[in-house]
mmCIF file of N, CA and C in Angstrom:
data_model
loop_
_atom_site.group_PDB
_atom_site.id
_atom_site.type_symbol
_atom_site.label_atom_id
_atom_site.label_comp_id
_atom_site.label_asym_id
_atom_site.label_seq_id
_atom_site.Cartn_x
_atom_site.Cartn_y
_atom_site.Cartn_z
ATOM 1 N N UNK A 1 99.945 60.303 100.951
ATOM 2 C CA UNK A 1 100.542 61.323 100.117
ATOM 3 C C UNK A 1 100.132 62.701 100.620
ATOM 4 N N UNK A 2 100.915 63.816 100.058
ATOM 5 C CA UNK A 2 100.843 65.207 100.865
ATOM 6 C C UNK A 2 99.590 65.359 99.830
ATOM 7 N N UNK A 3 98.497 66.652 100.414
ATOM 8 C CA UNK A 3 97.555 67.168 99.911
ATOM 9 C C UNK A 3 97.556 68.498 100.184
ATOM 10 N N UNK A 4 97.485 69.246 99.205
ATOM 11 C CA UNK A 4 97.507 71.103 99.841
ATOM 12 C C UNK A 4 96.077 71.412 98.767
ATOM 13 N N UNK A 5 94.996 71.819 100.084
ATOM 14 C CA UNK A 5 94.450 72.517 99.526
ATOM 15 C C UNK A 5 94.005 73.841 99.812
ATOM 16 N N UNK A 6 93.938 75.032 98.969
ATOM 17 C CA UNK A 6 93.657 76.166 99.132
ATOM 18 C C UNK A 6 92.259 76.385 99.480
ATOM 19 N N UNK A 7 91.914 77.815 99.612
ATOM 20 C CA UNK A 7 90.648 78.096 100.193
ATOM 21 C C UNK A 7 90.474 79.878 100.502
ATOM 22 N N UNK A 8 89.750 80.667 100.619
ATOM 23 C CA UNK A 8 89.461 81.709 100.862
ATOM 24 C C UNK A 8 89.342 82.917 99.451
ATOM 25 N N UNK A 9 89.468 82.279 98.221
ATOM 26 C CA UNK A 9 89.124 83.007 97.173
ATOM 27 C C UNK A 9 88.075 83.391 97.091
ATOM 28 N N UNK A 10 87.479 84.136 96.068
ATOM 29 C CA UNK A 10 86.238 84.990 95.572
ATOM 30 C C UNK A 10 86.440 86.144 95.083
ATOM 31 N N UNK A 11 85.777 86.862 94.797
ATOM 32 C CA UNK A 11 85.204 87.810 94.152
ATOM 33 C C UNK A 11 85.570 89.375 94.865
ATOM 34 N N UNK A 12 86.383 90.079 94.351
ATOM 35 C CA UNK A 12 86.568 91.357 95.592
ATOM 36 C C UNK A 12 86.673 92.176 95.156
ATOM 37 N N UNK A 13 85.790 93.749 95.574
ATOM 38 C CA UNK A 13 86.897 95.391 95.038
ATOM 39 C C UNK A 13 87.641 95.541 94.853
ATOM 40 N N UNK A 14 88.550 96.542 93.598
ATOM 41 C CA UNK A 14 89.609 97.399 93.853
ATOM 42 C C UNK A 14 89.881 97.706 95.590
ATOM 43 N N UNK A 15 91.331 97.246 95.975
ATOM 44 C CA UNK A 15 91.227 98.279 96.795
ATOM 45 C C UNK A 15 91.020 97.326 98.741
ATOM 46 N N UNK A 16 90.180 96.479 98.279
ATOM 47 C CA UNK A 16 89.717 94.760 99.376
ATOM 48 C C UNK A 16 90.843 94.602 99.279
ATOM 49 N N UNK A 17 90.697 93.545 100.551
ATOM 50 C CA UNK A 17 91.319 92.485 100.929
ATOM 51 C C UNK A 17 90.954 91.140 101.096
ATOM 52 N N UNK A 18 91.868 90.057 101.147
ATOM 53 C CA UNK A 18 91.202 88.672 100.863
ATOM 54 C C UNK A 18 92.284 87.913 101.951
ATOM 55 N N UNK A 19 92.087 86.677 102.707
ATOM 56 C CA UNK A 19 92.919 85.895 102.493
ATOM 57 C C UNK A 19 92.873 84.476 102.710
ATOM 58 N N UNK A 20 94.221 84.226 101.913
ATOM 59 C CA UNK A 20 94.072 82.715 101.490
ATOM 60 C C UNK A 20 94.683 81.675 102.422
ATOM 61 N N UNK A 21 94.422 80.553 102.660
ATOM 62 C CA UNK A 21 94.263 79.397 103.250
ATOM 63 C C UNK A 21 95.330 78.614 102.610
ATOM 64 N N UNK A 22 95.700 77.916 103.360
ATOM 65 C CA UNK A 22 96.452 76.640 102.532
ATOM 66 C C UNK A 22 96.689 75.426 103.944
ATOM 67 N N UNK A 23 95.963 74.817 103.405
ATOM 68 C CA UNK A 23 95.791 73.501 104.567
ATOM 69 C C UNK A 23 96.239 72.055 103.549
ATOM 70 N N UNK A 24 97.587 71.617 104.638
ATOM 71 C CA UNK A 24 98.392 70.634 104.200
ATOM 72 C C UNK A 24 97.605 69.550 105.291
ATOM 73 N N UNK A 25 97.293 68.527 104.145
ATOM 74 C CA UNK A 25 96.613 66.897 104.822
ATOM 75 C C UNK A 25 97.654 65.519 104.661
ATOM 76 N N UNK A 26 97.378 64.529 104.752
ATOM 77 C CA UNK A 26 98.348 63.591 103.872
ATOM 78 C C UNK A 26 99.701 63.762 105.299
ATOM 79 N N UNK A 27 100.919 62.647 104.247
ATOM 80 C CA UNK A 27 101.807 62.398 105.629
ATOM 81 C C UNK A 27 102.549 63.760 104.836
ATOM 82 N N UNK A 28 102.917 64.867 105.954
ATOM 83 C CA UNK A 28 103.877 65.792 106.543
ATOM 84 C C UNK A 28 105.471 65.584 106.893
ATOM 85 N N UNK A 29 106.636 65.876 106.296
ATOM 86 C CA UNK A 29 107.514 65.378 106.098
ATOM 87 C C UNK A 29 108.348 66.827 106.923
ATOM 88 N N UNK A 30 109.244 67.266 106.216
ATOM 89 C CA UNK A 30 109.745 68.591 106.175
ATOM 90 C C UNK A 30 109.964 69.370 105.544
ATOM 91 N N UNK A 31 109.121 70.202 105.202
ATOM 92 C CA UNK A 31 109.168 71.547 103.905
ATOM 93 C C UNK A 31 110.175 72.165 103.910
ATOM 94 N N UNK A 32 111.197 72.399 103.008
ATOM 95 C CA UNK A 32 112.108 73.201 103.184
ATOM 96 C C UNK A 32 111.676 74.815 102.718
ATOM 97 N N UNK A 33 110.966 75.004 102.182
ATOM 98 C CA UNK A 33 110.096 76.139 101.861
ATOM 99 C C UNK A 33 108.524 76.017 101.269
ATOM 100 N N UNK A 34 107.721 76.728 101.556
ATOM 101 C CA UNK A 34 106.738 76.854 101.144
ATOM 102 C C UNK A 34 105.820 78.076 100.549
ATOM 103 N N UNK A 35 104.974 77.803 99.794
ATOM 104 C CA UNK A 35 104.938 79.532 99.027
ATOM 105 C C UNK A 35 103.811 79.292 98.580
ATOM 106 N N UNK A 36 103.425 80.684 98.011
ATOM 107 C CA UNK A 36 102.460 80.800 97.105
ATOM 108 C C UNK A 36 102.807 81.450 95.588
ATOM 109 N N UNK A 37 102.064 80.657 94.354
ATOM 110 C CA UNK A 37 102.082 81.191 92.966
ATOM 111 C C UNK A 37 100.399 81.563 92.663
ATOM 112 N N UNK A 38 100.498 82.195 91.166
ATOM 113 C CA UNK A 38 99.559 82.523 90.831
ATOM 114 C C UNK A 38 99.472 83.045 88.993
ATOM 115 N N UNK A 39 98.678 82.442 88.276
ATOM 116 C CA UNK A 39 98.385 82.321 87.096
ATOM 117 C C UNK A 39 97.376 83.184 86.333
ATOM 118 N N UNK A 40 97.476 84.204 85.712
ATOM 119 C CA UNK A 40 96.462 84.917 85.371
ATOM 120 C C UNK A 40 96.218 84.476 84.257
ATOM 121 N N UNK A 41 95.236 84.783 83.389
ATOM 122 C CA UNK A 41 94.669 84.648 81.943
ATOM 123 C C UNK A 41 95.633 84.729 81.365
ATOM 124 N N UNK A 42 96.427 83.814 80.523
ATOM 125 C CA UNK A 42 96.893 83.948 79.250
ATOM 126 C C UNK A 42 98.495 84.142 79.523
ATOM 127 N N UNK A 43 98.987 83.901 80.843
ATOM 128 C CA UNK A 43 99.783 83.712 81.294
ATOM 129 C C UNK A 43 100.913 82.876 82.019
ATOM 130 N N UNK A 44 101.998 82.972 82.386
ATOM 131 C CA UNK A 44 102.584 81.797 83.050
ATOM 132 C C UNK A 44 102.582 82.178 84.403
ATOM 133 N N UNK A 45 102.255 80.998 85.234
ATOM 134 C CA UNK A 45 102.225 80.934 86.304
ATOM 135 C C UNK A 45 103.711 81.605 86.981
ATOM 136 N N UNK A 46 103.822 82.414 88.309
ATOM 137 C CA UNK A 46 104.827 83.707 88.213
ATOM 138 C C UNK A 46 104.680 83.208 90.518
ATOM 139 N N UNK A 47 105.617 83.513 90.654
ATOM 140 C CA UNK A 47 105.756 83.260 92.230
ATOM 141 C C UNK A 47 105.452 84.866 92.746
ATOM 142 N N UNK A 48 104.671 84.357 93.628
ATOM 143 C CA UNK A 48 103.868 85.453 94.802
ATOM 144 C C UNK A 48 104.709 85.485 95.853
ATOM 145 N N UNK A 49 105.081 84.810 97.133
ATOM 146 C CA UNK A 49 105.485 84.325 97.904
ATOM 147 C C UNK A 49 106.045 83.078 98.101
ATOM 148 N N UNK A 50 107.175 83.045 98.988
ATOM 149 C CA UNK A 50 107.694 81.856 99.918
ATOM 150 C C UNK A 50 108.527 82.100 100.831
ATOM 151 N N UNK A 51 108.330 81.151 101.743
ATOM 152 C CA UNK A 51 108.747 80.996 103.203
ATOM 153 C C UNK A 51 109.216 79.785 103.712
ATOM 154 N N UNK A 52 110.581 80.112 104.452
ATOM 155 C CA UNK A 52 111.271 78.685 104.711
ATOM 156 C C UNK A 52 110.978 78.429 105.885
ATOM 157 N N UNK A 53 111.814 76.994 106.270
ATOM 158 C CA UNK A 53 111.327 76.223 107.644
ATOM 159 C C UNK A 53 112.172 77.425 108.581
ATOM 160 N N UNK A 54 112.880 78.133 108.171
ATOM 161 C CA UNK A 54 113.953 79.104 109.058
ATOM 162 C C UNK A 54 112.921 80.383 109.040
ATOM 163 N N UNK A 55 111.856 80.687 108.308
ATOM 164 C CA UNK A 55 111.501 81.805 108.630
ATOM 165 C C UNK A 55 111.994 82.837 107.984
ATOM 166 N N UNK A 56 112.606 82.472 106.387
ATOM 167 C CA UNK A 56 112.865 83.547 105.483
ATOM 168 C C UNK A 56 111.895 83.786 104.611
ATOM 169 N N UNK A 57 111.309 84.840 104.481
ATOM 170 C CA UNK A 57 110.586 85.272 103.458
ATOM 171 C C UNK A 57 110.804 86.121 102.300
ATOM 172 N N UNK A 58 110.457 85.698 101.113
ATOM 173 C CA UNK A 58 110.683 86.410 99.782
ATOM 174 C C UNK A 58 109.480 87.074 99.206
ATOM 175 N N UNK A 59 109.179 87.909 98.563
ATOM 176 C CA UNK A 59 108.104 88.298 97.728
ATOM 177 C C UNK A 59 108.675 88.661 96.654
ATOM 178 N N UNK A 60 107.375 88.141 95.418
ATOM 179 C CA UNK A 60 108.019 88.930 94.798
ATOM 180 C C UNK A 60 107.578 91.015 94.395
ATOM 181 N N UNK A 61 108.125 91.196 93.776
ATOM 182 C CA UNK A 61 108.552 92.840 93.252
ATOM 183 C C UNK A 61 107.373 93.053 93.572
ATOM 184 N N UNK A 62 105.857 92.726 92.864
ATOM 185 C CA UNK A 62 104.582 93.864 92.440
ATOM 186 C C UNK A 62 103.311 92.989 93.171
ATOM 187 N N UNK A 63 103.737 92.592 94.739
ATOM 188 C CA UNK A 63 103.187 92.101 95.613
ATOM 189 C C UNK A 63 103.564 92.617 97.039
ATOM 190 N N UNK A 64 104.728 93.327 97.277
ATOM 191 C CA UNK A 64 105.724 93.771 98.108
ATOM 192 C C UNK A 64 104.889 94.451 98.500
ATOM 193 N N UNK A 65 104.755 94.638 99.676
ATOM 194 C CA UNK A 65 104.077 95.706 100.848
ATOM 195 C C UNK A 65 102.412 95.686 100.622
ATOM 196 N N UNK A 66 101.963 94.597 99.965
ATOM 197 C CA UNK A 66 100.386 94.434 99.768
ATOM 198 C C UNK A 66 100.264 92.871 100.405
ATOM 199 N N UNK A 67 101.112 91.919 99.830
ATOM 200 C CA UNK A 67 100.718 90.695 100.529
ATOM 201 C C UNK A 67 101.642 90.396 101.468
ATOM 202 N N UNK A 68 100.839 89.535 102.396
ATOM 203 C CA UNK A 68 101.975 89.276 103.547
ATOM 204 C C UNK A 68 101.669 87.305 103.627
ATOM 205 N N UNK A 69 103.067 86.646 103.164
ATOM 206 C CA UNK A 69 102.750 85.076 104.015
ATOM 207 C C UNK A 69 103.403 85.082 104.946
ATOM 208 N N UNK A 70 102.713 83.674 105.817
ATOM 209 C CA UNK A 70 102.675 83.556 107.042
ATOM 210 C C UNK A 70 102.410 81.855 107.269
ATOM 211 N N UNK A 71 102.893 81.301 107.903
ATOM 212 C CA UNK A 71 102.850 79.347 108.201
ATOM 213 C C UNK A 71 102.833 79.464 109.840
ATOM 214 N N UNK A 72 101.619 78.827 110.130
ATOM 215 C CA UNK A 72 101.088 77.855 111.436
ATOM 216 C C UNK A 72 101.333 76.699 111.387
ATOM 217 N N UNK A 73 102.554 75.895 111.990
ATOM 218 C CA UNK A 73 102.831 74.937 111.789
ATOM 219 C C UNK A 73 102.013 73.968 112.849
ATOM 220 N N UNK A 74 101.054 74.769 113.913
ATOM 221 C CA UNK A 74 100.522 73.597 114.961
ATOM 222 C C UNK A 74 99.173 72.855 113.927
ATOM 223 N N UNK A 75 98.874 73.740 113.060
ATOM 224 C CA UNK A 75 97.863 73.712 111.628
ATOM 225 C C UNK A 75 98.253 73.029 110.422
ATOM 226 N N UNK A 76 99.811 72.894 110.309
ATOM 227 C CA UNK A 76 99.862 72.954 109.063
ATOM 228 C C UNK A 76 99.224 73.305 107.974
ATOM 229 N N UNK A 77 99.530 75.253 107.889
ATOM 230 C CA UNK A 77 98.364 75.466 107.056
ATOM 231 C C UNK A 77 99.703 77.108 106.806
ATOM 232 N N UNK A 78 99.566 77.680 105.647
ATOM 233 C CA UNK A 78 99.720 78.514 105.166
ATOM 234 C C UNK A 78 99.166 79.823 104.781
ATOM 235 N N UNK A 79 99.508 80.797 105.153
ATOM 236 C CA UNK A 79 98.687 82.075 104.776
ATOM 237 C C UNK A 79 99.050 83.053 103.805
ATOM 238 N N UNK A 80 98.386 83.603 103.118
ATOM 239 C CA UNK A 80 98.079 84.610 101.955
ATOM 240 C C UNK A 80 97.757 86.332 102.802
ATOM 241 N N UNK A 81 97.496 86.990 103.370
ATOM 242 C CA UNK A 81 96.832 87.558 103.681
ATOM 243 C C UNK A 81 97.464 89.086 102.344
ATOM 244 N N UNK A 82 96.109 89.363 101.600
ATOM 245 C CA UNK A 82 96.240 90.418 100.412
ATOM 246 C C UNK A 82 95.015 91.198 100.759
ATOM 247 N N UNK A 83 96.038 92.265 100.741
ATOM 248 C CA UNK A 83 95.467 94.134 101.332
ATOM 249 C C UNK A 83 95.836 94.855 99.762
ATOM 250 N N UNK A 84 95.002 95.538 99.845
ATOM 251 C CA UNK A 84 95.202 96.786 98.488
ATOM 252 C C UNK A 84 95.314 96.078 97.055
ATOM 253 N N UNK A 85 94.258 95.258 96.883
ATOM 254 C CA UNK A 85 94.080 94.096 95.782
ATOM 255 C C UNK A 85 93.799 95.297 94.594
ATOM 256 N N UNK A 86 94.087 95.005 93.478
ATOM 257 C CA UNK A 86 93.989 96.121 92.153
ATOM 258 C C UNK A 86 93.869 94.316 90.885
ATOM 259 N N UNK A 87 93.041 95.199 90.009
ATOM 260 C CA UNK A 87 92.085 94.575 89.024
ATOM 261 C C UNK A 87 93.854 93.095 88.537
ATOM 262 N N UNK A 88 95.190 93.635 88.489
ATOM 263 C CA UNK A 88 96.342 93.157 87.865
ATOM 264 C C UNK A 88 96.345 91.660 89.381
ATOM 265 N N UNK A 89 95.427 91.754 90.296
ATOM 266 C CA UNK A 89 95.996 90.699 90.914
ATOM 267 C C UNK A 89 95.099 89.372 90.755
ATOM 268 N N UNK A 90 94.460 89.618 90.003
ATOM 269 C CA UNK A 90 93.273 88.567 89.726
ATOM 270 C C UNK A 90 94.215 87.611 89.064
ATOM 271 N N UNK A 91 93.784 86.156 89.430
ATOM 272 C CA UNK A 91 94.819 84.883 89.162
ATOM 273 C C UNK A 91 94.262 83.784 89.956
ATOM 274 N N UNK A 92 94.214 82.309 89.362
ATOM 275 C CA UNK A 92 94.755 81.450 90.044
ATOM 276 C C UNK A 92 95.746 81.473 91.103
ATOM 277 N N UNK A 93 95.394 81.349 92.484
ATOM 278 C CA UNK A 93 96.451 81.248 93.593
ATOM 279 C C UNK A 93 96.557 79.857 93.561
ATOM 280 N N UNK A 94 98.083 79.566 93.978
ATOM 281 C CA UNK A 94 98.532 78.121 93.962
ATOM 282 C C UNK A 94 99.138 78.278 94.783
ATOM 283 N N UNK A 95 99.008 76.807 96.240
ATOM 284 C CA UNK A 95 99.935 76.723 97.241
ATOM 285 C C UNK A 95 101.026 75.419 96.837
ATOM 286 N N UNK A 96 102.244 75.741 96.910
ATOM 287 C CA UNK A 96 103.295 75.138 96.803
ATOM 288 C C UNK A 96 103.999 74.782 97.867
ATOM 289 N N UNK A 97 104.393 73.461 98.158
ATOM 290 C CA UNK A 97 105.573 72.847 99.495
ATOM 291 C C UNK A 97 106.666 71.790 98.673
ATOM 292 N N UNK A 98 107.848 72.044 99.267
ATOM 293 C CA UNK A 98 108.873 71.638 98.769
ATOM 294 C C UNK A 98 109.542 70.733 100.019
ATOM 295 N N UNK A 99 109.759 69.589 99.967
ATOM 296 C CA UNK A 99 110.913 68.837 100.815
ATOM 297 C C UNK A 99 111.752 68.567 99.793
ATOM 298 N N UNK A 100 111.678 66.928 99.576
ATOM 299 C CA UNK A 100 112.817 66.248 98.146
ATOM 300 C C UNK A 100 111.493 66.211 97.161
ATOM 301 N N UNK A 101 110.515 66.504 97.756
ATOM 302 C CA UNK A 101 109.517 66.937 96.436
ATOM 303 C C UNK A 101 108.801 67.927 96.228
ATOM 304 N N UNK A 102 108.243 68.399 94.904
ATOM 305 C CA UNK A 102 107.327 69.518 94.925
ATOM 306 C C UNK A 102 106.103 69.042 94.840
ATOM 307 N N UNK A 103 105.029 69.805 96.057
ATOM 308 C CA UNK A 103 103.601 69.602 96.002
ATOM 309 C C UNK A 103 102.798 70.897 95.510
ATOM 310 N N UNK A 104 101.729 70.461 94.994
ATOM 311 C CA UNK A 104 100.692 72.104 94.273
ATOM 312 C C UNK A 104 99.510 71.728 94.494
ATOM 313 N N UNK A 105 98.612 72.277 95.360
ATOM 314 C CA UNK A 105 97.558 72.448 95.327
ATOM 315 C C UNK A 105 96.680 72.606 94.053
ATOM 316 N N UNK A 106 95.686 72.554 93.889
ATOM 317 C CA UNK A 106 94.402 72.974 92.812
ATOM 318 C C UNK A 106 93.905 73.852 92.522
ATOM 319 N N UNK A 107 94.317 75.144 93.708
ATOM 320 C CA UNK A 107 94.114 76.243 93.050
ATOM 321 C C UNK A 107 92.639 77.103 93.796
ATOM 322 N N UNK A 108 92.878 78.299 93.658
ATOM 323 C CA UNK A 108 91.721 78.669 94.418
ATOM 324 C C UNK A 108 91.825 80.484 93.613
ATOM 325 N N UNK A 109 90.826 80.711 92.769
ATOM 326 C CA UNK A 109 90.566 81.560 92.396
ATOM 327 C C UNK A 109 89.944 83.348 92.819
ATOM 328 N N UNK A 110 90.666 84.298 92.395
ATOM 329 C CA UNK A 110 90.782 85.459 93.306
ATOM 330 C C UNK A 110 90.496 86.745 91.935
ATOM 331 N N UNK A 111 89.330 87.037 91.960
ATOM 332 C CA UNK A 111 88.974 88.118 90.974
ATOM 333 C C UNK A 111 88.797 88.889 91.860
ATOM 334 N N UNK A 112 89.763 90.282 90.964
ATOM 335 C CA UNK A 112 89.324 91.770 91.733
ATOM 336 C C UNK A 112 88.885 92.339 90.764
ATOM 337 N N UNK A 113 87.295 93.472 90.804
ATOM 338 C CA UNK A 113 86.538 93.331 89.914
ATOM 339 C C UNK A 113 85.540 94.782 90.520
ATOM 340 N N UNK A 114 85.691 95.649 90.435
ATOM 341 C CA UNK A 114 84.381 96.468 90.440
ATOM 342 C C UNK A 114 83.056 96.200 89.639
#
């Protein structure tokens, strides 16, 4: 079975940068897109990023020009990379892959925090 797990969270300034990991284990099929979400306190989980097997990328609105994803497919592994982090981006990050099914990682936690 597919396994995605995240990695590179912690604890960061206003203002830091962080980034996140997403390493796919398990049998590898064909993603038709893959992305990242993220869940803050008291909230519904809300899409960050995704990226197709073609190399289209979406963000969403109040992530635009701060996060950038990115997929190494010789890795199978997914990237986060977040510049100009502000206290509103603190959340559960969740890596998501889609073929004829949806997979979700466990999550890897990202406080921005003076």
């Amino acid at each position: 079975q597919v396994q995605l797990v995240e990695s590179g969270g912690g604890l960061v300034q206003p203002g830091g940068s962080l980034r996140l990991s997403c390493a796919a284990s398990g049998s590898i099929f064909s993603f038709y897109v893959m992305g990242w979400y993220r869940q803050a306190p008291g909230k519904q989980r809300e899409l960050v990023a995704t990226i197709t097997s073609g190399c289209s990328i979406n963000y969403a609105q109040p992530v635009k020009g701060r996060l950038t994803i990115s997929r190494e497919n010789a890795k199978n592994t997914v990237y986060l990379q977040m510049n100009m982090l502000t206290p509103e981006d603190t959340a559960v990050y969740y890596c998501n892959a889609q073929s004829h099914l949806n997979y979700w990682g466990r999550g890897t936690l990202v406080t921005v925090s003076s």
